[in-house]
Coordinates of C-alpha atoms and ligand atoms in Angstrom, one line a residue:
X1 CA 92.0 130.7 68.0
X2 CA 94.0 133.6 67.5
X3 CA 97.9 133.4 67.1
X4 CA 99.6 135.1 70.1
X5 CA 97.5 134.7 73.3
X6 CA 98.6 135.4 77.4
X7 CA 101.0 134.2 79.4
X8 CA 100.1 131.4 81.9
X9 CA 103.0 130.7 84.5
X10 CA 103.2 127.1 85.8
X11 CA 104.7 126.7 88.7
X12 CA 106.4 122.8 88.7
X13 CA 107.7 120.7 85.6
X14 CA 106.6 117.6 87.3
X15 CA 104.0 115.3 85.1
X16 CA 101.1 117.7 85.5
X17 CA 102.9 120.9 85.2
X18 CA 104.9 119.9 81.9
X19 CA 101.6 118.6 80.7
X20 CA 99.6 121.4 81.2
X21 CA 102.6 123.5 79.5
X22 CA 102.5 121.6 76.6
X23 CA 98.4 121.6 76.6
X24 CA 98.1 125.2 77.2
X25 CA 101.0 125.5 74.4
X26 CA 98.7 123.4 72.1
X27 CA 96.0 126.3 72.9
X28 CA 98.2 128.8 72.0
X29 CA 99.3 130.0 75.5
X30 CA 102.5 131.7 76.1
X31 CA 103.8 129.3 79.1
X32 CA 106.3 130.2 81.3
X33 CA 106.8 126.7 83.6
X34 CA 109.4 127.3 86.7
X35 CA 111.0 124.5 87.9
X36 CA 112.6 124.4 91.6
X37 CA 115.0 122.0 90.6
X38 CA 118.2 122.9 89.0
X39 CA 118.0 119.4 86.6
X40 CA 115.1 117.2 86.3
X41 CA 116.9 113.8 87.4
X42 CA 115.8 110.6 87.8
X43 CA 113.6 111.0 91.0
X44 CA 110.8 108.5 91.5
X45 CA 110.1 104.7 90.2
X46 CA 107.9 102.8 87.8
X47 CA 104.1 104.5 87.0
X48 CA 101.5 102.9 85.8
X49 CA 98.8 104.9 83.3
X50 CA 95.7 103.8 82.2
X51 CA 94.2 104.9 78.7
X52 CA 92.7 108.0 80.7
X53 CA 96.2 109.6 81.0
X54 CA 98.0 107.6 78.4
X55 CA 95.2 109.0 75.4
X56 CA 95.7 112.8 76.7
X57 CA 99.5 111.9 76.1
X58 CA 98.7 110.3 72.4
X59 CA 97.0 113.5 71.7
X60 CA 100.0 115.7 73.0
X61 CA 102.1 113.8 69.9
X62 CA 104.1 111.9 72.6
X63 CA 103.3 108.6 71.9
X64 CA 105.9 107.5 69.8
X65 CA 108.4 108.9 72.1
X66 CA 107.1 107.5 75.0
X67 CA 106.0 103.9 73.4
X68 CA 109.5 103.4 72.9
X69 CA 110.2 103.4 77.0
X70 CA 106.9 102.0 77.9
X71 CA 105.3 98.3 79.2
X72 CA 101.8 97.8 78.0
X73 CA 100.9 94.9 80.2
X74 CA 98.4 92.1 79.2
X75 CA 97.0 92.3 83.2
X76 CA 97.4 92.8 86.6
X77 CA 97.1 89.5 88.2
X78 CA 96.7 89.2 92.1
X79 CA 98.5 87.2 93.9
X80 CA 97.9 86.2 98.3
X81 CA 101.3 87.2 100.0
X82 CA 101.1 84.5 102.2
X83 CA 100.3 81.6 99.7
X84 CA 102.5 82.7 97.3
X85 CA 99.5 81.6 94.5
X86 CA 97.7 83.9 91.6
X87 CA 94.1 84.7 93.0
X88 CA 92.7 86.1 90.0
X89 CA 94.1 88.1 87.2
X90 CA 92.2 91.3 85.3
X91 CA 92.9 91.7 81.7
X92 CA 93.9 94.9 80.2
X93 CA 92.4 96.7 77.1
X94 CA 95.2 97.1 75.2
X95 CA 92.8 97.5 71.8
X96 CA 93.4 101.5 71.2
X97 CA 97.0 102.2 70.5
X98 CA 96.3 106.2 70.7
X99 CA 94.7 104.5 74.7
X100 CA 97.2 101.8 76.0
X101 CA 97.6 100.7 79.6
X102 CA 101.8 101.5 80.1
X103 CA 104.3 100.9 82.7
X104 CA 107.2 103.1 82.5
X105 CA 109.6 105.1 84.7
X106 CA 108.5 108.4 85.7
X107 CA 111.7 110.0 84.5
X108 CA 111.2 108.6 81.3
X109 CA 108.1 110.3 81.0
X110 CA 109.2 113.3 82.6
X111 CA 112.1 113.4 80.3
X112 CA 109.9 112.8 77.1
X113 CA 107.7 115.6 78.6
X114 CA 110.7 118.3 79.4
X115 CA 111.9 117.3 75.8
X116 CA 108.8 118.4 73.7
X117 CA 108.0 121.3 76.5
X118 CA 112.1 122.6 76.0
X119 CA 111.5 123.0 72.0
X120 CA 108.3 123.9 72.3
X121 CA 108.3 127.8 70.7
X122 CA 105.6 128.8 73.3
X123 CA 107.4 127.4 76.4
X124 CA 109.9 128.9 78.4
X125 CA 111.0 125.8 80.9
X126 CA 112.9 127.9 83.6
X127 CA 114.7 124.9 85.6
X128 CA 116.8 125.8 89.5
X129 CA 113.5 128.8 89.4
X130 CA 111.6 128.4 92.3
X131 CA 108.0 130.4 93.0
X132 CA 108.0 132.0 96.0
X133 CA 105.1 134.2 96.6
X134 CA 102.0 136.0 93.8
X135 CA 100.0 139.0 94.2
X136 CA 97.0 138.9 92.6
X137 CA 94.8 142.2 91.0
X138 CA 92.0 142.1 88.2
X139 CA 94.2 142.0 85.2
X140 CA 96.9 139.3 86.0
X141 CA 98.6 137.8 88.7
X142 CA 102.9 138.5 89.5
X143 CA 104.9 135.3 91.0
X144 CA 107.9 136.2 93.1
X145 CA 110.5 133.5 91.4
X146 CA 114.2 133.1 92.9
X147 CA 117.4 131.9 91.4
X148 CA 119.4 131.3 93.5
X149 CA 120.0 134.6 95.2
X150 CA 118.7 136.4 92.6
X151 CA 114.4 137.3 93.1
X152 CA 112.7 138.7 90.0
X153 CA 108.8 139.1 89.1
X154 CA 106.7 137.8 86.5
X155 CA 103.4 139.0 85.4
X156 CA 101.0 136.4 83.6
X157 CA 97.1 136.2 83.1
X158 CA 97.3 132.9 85.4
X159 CA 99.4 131.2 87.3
X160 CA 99.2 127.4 87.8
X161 CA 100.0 125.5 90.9
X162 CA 101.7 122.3 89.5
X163 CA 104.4 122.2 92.5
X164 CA 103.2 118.5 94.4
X165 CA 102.0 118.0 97.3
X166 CA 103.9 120.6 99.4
X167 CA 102.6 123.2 97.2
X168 CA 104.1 126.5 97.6
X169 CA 100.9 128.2 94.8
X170 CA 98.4 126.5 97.9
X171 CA 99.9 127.7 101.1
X172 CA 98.8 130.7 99.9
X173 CA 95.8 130.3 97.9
X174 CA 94.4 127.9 100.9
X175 CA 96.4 128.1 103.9
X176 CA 93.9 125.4 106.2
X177 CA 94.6 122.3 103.9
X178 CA 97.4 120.5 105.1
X179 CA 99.1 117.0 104.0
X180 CA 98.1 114.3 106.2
X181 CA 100.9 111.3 106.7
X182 CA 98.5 107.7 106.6
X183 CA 100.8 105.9 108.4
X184 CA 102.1 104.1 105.2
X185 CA 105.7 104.2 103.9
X186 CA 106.0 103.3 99.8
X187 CA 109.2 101.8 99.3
X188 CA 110.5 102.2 96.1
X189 CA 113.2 100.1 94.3
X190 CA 114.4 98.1 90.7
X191 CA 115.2 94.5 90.8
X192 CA 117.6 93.7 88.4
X193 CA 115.7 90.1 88.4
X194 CA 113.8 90.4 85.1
X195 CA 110.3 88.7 84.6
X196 CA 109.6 87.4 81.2
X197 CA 105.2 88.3 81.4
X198 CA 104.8 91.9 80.1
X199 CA 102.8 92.0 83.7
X200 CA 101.4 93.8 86.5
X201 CA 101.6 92.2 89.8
X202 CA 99.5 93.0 93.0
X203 CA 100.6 91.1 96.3
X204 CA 98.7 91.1 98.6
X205 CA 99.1 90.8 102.5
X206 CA 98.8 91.6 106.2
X207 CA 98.9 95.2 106.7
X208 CA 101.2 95.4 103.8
X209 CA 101.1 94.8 99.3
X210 CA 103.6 94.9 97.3
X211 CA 103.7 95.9 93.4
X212 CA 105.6 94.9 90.2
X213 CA 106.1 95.6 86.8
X214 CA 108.9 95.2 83.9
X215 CA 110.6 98.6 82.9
X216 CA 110.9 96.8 79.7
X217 CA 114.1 99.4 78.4
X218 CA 116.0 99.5 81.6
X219 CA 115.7 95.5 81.8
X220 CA 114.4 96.0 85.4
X221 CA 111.8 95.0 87.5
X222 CA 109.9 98.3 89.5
X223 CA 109.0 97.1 92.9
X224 CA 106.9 99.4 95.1
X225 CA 106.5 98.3 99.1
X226 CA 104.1 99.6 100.9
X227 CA 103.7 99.0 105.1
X228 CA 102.9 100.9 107.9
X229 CA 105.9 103.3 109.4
X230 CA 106.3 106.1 111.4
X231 CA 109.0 107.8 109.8
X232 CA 107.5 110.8 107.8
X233 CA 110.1 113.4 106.0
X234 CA 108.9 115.4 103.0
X235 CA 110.4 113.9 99.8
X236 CA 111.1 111.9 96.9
X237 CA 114.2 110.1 96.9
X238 CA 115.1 109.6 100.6
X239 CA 117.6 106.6 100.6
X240 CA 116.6 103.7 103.2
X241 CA 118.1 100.2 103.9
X242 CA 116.7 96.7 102.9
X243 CA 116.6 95.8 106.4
X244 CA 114.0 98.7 106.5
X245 CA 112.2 97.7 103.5
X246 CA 112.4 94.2 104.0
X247 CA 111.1 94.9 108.1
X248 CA 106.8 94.2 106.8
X249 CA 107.6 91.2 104.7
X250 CA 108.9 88.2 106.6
X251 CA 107.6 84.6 107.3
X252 CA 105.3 83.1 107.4
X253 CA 103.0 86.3 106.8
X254 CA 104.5 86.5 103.6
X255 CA 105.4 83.5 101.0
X256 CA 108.9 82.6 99.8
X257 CA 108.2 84.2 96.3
X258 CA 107.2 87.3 97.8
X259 CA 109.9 87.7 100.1
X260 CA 112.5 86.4 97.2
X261 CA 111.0 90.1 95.2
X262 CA 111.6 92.0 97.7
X263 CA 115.0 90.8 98.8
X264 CA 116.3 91.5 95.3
X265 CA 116.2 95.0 95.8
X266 CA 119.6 96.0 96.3
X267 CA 118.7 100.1 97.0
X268 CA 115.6 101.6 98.2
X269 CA 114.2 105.3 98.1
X270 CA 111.2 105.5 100.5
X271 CA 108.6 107.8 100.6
X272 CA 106.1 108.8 103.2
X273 CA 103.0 108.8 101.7
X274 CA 100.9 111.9 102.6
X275 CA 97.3 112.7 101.0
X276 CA 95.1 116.0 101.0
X277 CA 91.7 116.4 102.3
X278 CA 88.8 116.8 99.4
X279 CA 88.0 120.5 101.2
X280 CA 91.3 122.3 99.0
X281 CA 89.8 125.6 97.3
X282 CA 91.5 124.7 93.7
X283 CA 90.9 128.0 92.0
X284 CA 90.6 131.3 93.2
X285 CA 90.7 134.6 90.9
X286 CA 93.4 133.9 88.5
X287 CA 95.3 131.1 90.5
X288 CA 94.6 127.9 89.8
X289 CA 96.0 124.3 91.5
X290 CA 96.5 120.6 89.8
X291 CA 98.2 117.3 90.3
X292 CA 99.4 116.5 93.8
X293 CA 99.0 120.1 95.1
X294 CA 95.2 119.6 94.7
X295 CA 94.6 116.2 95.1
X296 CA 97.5 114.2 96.6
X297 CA 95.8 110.9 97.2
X298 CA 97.3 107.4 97.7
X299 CA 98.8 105.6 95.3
X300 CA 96.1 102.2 95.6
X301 CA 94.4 103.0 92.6
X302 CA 97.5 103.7 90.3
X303 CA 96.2 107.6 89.3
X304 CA 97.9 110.2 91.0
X305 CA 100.0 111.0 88.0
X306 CA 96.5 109.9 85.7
X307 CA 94.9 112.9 87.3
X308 CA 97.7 115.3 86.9
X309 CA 97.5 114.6 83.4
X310 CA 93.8 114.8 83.2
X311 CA 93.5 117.8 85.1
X312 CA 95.8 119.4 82.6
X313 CA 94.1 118.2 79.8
X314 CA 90.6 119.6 81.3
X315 CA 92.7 123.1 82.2
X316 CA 93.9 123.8 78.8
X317 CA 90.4 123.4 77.3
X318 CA 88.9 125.7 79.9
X319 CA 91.2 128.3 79.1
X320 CA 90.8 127.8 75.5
X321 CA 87.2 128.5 75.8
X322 CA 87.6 131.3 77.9
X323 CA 90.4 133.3 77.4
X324 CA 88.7 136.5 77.9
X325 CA 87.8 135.7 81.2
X326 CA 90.2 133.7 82.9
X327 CA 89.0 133.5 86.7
X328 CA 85.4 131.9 85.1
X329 CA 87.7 129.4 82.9
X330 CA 89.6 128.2 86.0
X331 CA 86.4 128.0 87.8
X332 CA 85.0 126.1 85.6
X333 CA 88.2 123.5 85.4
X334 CA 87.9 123.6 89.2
X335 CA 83.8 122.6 89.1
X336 CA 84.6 119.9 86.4
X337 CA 87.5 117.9 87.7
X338 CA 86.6 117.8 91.7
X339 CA 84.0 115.0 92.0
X340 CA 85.5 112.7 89.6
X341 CA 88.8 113.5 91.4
X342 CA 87.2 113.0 94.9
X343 CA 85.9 109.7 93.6
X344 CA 89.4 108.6 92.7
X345 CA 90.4 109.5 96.3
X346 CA 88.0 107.7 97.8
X347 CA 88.8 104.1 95.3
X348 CA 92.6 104.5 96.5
X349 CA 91.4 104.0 100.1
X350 CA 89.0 101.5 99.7
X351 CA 91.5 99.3 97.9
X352 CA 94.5 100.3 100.8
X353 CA 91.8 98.9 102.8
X354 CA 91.1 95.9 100.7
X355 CA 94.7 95.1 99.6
X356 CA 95.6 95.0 103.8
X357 CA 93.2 92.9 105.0
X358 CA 93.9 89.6 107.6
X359 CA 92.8 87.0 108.9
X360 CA 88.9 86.0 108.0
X361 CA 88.5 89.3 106.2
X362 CA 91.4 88.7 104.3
X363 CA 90.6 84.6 103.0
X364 CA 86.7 86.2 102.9
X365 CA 88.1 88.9 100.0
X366 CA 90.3 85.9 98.8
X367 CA 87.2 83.7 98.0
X368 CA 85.1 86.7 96.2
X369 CA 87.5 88.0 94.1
X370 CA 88.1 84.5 92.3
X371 CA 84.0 84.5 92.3
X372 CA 83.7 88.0 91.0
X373 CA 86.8 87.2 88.5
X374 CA 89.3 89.4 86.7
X375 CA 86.9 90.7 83.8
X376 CA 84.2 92.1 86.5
X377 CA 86.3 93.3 88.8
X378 CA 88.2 95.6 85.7
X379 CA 85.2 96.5 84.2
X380 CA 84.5 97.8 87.9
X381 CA 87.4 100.7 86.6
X382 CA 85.9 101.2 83.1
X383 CA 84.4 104.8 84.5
X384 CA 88.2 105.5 84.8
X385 CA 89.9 104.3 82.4
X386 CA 87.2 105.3 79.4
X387 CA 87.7 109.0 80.3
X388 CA 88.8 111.5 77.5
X389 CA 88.9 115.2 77.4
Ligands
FAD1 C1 104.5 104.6 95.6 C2 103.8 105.5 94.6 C3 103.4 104.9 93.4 C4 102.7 105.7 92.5 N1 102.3 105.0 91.4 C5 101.5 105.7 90.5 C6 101.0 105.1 89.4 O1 101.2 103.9 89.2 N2 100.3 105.8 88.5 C7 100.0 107.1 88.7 O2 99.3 107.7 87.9 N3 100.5 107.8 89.8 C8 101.2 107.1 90.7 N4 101.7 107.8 91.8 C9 101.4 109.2 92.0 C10 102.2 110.1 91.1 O3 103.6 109.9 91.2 C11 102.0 111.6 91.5 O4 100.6 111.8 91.8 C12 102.4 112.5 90.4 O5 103.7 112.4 90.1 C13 102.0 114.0 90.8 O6 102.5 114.8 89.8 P1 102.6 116.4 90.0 O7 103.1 117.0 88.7 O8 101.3 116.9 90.5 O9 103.6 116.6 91.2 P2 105.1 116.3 91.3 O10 105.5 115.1 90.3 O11 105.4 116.1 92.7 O12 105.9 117.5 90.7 C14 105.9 118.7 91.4 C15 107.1 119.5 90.8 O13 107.1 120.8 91.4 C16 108.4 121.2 91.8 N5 108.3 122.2 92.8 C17 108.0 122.1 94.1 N6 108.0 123.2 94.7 C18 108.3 124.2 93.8 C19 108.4 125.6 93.9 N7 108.2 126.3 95.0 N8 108.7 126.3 92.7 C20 108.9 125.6 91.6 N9 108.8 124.2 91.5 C21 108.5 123.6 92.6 C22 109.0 119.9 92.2 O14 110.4 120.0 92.1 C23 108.5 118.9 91.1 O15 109.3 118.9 90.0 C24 102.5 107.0 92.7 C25 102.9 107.6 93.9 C26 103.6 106.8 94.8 C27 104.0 107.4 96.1

């Protein structure tokens, strides 16, 4: 690898784009990552990451920094929203410290992220710089980037759509694809009612779950609602009421322990949650998408962020390998990551499915997870969570 290689300009310091900085860094890339936001604040709630994402994170030198915020839970039991009882609980493989299974708050990672990326030597972390616009030739690719009023251009050898799931970098590289609303809200929200079991907890109910976990540091609980809605704004952080929250989890669909979690909520973000169709073109020439602008999916299989990082990981290899010819590199990261990515999509909505079930269905999926048990039904994820670069 030779000392000094090409610019790459990522567009979004959100989980995947600081991670593929950092990656691409680790390559030797000159990375220039442009950040919409003037500061990156404390958007978002509790993520979980399996040893997919969390052993691309070890490997980026941040797990001491981020061990330090994180939860590694001993399981995610499941529990019936209307019984208020544990139906089965799957034990979590937390044998590889460089691989745990983590809770933590997605500004804490981000933060730990920003920090690394910000004295990085190779990174130039441009925060309140949003892309506008890039024209593409056969040497490079220049982004239109504002400041405030002030527009200037950047020339790179790639640029790299990290900017979510309203993706500025894909409007243009594939106009067609559009998000999709599914009808479900996620309400988001900390509890200051601690539980003592270093746990994830899956509730779930009628046409509605609900998800918990310690944020061990902050001496929280993370609670994540998710119910049908029609409300549908763009956004992270949108403020809502606990009447509005509280609206999909009332008696007798849903048991007085359940209820008692979400009414200790005191403030609630929601989020309308939108997903991508598997037909996005995620590289063309020397442009290149990842995370949530090339794969927003629902959040039922806990990965969105674990395929950000992933996808970073399996970019900054390509490139590495390729360097002299960049549009085959992001090709090839494009022809690696879709299927396993499209097979994540497709998990996240069977398991909506699953978690929402009533009546028969519901006592039917009851009965066979407690015959299947926890240790079959996670080994049922092993093709995801034994992943590595
Ligand atoms: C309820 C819920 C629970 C979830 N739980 C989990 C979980 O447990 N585990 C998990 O792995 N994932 C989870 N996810 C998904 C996860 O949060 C996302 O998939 C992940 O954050 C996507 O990362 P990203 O970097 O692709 O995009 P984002 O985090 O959205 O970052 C995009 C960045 O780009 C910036 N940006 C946007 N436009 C521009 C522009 N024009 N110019 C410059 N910058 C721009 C934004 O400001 C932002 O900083 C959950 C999601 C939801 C809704």
């Amino acid at each position: 690898m030779s000392g000094a290689r090409a610019t790459i300009l990522v567009a979004g310091a959100g989980i995947g784009g600081l991670t593929a900085a950092l990656a691409l860094a680790g390559k030797g890339f000159r990375v220039i990552v442009a950040e919409r936001a003037e500061r990156l604040s404390e958007v978002g709630a509790g993520l979980q990451l399996s040893p997919n994402a969390t052993a691309v994170l070890s490997g980026l030198g941040l797990r001491a920094a981020l061990a330090a915020r994180a939860v590694a839970p001993d399981a995610v039991t499941v529990m019936s929203g209307p019984r208020g009882v544990e139906l089965v609980r799957l034990p979590l493989d937390q044998s590889d410290p460089a691989a745990p299974y983590w809770v933590l708050h997605r500004a804490d990672l981000q933060a730990a992220l920003a920090a690394q990326a910000g004295t990085h030597p190779l990174i130039d972390l441009r925060l309140g710089c949003a892309f506008e616009h890039f024209i593409m030739d056969a040497n490079g690719v220049v982004a239109g980037l504002r400041r405030g009023e002030t527009r200037r251009s950047e020339r790179a050898a790639a640029l790299i759509g990290a900017d979510g799931v309203w993706s500025a970098v894909r409007r243009q590289l594939d106009p067609t694809p559009q998000p999709q609303f599914s009808g479900l809200i996620a309400w988001r929200g900390m509890s200051d009612n601690q539980v003592e079991a270093p746990r994830v907890n899956l509730w779930m109910g009628g046409n509605a779950h609900l998800v918990t976990y310690p944020m061990a540091h902050r001496r929280q609980t993370n609670v994540v609602a998710i119910s049908a809605a029609q409300w549908r704004e763009p956004g992270w952080n949108v403020p809502a009421t606990p009447a509005e929250a509280c609206a999909a989890f009332t008696a007798p669909q849903w048991s007085e322990p359940a209820r008692a979690i979400v009414a200790s909520v005191p403030q609630w973000r929601k989020w309308a949650l939108c997903t991508l169709p598997a037909a996005v073109t995620w590289a063309d020439g020397r442009v290149a998408l990842l995370g949530d602008a090339a794969h927003a999916m629902l959040p039922f299989a806990a990965q969105g962020a674990g395929m950000a990082i992933e996808d970073a990981a399996v970019l900054a290899h390509c490139l590495d390998a390729r360097a002299d010819d960049i549009p085959a590199a992001l090709k090839r990261y494009a022809g690696l990551r879709g299927d396993r990515v499209a097979r994540v999509q497709h998990l996240a909505r069977q398991n909506g499915r699953i978690y929402h079930l009533t009546g028969p269905l519901a006592a039917a999926r009851d009965l066979s997870m407690r015959l299947v048990g926890g240790p079959r039904l996670v080994a049922r994820q092993s093709w995801i969570y034994r992943w590595r670069a």
